Coordinates of C-alpha atoms in Angstrom, one line a residue:
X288 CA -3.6 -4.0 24.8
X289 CA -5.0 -6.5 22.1
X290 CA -2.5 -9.1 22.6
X291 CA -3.9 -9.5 26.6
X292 CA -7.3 -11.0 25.3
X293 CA -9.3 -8.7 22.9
X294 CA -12.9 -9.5 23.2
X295 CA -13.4 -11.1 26.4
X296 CA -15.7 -10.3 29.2
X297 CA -13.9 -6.8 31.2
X298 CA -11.6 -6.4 28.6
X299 CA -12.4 -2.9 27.9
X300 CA -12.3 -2.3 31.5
X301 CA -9.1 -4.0 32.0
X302 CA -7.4 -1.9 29.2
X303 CA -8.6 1.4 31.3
X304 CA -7.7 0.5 34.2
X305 CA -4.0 -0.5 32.9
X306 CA -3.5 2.7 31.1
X307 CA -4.1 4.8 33.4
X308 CA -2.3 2.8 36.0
X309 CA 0.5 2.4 33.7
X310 CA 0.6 5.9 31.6
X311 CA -2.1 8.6 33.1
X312 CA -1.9 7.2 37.2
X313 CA -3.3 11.4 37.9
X314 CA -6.1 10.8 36.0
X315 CA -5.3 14.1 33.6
X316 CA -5.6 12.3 30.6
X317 CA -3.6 11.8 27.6
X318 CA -2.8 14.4 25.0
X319 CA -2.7 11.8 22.0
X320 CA -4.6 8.4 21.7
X321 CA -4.2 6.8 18.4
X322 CA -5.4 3.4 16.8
X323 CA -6.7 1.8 14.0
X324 CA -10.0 3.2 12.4
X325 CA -11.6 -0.4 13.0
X326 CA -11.0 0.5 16.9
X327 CA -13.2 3.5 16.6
X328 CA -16.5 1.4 17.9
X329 CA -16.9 -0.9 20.4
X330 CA -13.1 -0.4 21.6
X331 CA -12.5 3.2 22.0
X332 CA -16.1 4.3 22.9
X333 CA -15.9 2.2 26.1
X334 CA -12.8 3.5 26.8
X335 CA -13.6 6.8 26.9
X336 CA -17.2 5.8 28.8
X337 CA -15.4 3.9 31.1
X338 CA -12.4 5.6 31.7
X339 CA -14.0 9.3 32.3
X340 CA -16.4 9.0 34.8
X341 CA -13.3 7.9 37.5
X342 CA -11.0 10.9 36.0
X343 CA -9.9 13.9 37.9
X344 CA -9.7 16.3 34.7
X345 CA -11.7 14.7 31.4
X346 CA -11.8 14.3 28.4
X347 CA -9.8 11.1 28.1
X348 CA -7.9 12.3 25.4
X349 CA -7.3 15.5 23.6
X350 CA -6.7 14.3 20.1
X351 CA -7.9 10.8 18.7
X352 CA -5.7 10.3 15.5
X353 CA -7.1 6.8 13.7
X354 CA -5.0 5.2 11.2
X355 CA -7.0 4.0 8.0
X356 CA -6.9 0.2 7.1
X357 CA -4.1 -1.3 5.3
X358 CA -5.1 -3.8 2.0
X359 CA -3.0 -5.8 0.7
X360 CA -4.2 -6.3 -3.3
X361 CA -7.3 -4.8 -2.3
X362 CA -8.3 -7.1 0.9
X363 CA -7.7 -6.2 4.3
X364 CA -4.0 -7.7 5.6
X365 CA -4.4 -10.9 7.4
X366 CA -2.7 -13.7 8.5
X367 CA -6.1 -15.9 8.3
X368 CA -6.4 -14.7 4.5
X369 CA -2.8 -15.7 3.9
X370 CA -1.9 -12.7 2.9
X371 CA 0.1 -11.0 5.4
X372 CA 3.9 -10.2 4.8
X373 CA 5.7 -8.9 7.6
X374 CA 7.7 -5.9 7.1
X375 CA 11.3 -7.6 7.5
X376 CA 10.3 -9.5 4.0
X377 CA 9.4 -6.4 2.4
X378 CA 12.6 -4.9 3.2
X379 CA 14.2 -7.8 1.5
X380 CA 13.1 -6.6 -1.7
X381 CA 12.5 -2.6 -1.7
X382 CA 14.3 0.5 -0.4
X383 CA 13.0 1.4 3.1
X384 CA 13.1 5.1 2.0
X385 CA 10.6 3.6 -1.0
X386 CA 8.3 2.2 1.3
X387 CA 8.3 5.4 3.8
X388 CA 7.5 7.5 0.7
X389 CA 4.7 5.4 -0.5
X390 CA 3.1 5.5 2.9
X391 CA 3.7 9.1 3.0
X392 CA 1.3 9.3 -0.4
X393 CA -1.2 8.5 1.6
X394 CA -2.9 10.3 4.5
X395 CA -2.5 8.7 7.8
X396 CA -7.0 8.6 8.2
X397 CA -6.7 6.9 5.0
X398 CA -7.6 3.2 3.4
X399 CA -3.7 2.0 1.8
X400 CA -3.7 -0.6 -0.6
X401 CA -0.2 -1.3 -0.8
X402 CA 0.3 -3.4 -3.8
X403 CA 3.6 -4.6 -6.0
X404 CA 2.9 -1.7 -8.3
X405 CA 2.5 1.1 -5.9
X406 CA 5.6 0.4 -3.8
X407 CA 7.3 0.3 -8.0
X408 CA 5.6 3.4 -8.6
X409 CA 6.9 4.5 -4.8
X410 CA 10.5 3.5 -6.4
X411 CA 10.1 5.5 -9.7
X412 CA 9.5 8.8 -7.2
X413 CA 12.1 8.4 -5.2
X414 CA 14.8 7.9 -7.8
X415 CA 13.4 11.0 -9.5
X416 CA 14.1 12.9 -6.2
X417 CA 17.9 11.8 -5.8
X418 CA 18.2 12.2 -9.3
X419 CA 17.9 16.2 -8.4
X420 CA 19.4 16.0 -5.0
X421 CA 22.4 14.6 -7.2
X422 CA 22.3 17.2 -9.6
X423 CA 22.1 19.7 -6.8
X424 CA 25.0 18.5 -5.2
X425 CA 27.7 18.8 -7.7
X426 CA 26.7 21.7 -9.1
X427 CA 26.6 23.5 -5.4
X428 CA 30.1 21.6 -5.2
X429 CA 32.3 24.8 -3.5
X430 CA 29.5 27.1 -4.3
X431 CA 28.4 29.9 -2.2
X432 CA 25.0 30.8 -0.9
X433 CA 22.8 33.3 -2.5
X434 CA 20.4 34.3 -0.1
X435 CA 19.5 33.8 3.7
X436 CA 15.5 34.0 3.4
X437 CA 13.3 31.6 5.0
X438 CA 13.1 28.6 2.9
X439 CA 9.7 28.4 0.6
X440 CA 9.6 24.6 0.5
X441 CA 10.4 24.2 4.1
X442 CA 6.9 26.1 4.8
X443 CA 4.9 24.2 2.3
X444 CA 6.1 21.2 3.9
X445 CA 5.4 22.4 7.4
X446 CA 1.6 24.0 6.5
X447 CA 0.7 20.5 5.0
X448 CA 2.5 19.1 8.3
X449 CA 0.0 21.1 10.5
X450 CA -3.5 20.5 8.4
X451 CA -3.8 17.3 10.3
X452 CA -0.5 15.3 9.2
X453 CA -1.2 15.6 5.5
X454 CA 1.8 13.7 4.1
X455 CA 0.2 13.5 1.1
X456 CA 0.3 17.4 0.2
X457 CA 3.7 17.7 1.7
X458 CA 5.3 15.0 -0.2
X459 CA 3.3 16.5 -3.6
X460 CA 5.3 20.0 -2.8
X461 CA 8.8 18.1 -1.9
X462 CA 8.0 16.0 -5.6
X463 CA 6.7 19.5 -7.8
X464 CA 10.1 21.2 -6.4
X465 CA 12.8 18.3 -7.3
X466 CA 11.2 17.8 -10.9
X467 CA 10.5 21.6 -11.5
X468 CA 13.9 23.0 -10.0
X469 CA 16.8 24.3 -11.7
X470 CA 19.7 22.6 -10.6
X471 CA 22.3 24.9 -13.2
X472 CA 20.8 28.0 -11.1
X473 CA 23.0 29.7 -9.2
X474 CA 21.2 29.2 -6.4
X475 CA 22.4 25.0 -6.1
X476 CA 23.5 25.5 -2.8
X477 CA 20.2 27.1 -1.3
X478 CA 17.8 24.9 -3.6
X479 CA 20.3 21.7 -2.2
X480 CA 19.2 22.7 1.4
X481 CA 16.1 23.4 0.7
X482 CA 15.5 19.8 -0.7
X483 CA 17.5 18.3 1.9
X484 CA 15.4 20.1 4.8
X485 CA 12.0 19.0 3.7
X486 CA 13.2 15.4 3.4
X487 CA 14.4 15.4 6.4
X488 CA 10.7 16.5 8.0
X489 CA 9.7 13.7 6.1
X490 CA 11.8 11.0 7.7
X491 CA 13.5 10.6 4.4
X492 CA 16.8 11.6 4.8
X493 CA 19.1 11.6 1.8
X494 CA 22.3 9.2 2.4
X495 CA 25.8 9.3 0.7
X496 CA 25.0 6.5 -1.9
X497 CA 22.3 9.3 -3.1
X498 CA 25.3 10.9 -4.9
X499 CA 26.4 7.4 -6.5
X500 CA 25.3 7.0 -9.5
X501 CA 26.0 4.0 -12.4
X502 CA 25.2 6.2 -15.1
X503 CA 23.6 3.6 -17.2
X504 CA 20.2 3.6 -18.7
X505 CA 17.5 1.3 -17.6
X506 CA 16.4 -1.5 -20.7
X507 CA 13.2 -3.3 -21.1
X508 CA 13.2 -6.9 -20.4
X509 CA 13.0 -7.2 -24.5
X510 CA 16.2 -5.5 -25.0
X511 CA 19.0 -8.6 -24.5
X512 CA 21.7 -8.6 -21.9
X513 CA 23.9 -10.1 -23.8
X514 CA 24.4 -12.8 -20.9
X515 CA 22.5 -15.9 -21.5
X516 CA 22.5 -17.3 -18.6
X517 CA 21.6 -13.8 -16.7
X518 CA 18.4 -13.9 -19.2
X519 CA 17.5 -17.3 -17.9
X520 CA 17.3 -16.1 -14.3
X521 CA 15.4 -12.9 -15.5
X522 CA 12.9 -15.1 -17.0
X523 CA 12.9 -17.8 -13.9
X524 CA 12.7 -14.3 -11.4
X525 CA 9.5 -13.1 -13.8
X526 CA 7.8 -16.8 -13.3
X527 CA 8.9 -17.1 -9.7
X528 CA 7.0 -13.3 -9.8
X529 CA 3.5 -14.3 -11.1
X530 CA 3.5 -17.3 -8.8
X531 CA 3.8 -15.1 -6.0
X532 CA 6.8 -16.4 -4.8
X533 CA 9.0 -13.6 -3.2
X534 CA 11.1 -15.7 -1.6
X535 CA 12.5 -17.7 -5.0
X536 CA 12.2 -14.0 -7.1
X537 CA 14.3 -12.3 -4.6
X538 CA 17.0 -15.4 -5.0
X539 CA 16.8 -14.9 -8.7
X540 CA 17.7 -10.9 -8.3
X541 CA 20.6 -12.0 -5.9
X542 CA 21.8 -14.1 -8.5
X543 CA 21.2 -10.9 -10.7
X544 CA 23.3 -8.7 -8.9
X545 CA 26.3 -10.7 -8.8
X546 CA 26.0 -11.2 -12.4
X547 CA 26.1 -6.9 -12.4
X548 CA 22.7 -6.8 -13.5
X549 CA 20.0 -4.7 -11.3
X550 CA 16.2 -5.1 -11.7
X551 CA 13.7 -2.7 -10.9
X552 CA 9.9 -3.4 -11.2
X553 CA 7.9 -0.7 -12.2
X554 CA 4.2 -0.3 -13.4
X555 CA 5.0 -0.6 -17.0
X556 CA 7.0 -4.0 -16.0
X557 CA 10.5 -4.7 -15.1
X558 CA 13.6 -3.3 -16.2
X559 CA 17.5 -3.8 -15.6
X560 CA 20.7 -2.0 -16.0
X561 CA 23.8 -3.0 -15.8
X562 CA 25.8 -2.1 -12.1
X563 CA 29.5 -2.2 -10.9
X564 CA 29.2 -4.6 -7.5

């Protein structure tokens, strides 16, 4: 209920009174009641001292789950310190699933500090994952099923789940299986599932382009491209990059791409490969 006038005079009073008009009008209270850590004090203690004295059946809430803060380069996002980017821009430049995992590295109660190199870093992890899925995939390729146990992953996944929404333990168990399994094992079609299930608890759901692959092998921006003019928009992308402007780098990596060139930022810098578009 921010947007109505956070901070003024009866505002905590007024956001009572509307939820419980609006979502709890029996007064039984709500099961879940979320927010951001920074709502903790003044906002959610007057809720709950206003709001339970006029219920039927208290407490206010049977759960309180507080997101941690997100930073943005180490600073709290904010439009007043000019660095805020909406999530439609970031989606310009990144995989969704990329972003999803990187927020799933962290727990929800946590502090993020989402940063160009975590969301590469974010990038790396992911292509290791449907770089197994893929392997998984052919080789289970009118294969059979070995076994009909309960799936090992799959309760890793949910026990991290349950201990307070630790994403961060189940992703780690989802990450340890894709770069540990065997995907010549005759077990490809139950490992396959396996994988696929505990993606799919995480809300990352592997896609048909998972099994495309261009099969070539990511260079260093020091090895040449043997396209002049594709080396001049690397370079111009890599300036437009340290100025901070997204909006001129993700032209350049347009241009890129119909040029067949892909770039991919990653901690230890970028890197391209070529690509059929």
């Amino acid at each position: 209920f921010e947007p109505f006038g956070a901070g003024r005079p009866g505002w905590h009073i007024e956001c009572s009174a509307m939820s419980r008009a609006l979502l709890d009008p029996d007064g039984l209270g709500f099961d879940i009641h979320g927010g951001g850590a920074d709502l903790i004090f003044p906002h959610h203690e007057n809720e709950i001292a206003q709001s339970e004295p006029l219920m039927v059946h208290p407490p206010m809430a049977n759960l309180w789950m507080h997101g941690g803060l997100l930073l943005f380069d180490g600073r709290k996002m904010s439009k007043s310190l000019g660095n805020f980017e909406p999530l439609a821009d970031l989606l310009k430049r990144h995989d969704p699933q990329a972003i999803r995992l990187l927020f799933l590295q962290t727990g929800y109660r946590k502090v993020m500090n989402f940063t160009e190199d975590s969301i590469a870093g974010a990038s790396i992890v992911l292509e290791r994952v449907k770089k197994t899925y893929r392997a998984l995939a052919a080789r289970a390729n009118g294969a059979v099923s070995q076994r009909a146990s309960a799936s090992t992953l799959q309760s890793q996944v949910a026990e991290a789940l349950d201990d307070d929404m630790n994403t961060a333990v189940a992703l780690a168990a989802v990450v340890e299986f894709a770069t540990s399994v065997d995907a010549n094992a005759d077990r490809a079609v139950d490992n396959l599932r396996e994988l696929s299930d505990a993606l799919q608890l995480l809300g990352i759901e592997p896609k048909e382009s998972w099994l495309r692959d261009s099969g070539s092998v990511w260079e260093t921006l020091g090895n040449a491209t043997g396209d002049a003019s594709a080396e001049e928009l690397v370079r111009a992308r890599e300036e437009a990059r340290e100025r901070k402007d997204w909006g001129a780098a993700d032209g350049y990596r347009e241009q890129l791409l119909e040029r067949g060139i892909e770039i991919v930022d990653t901690p230890s810098g970028p890197k391209w490969r070529r690509v059929t578009t």
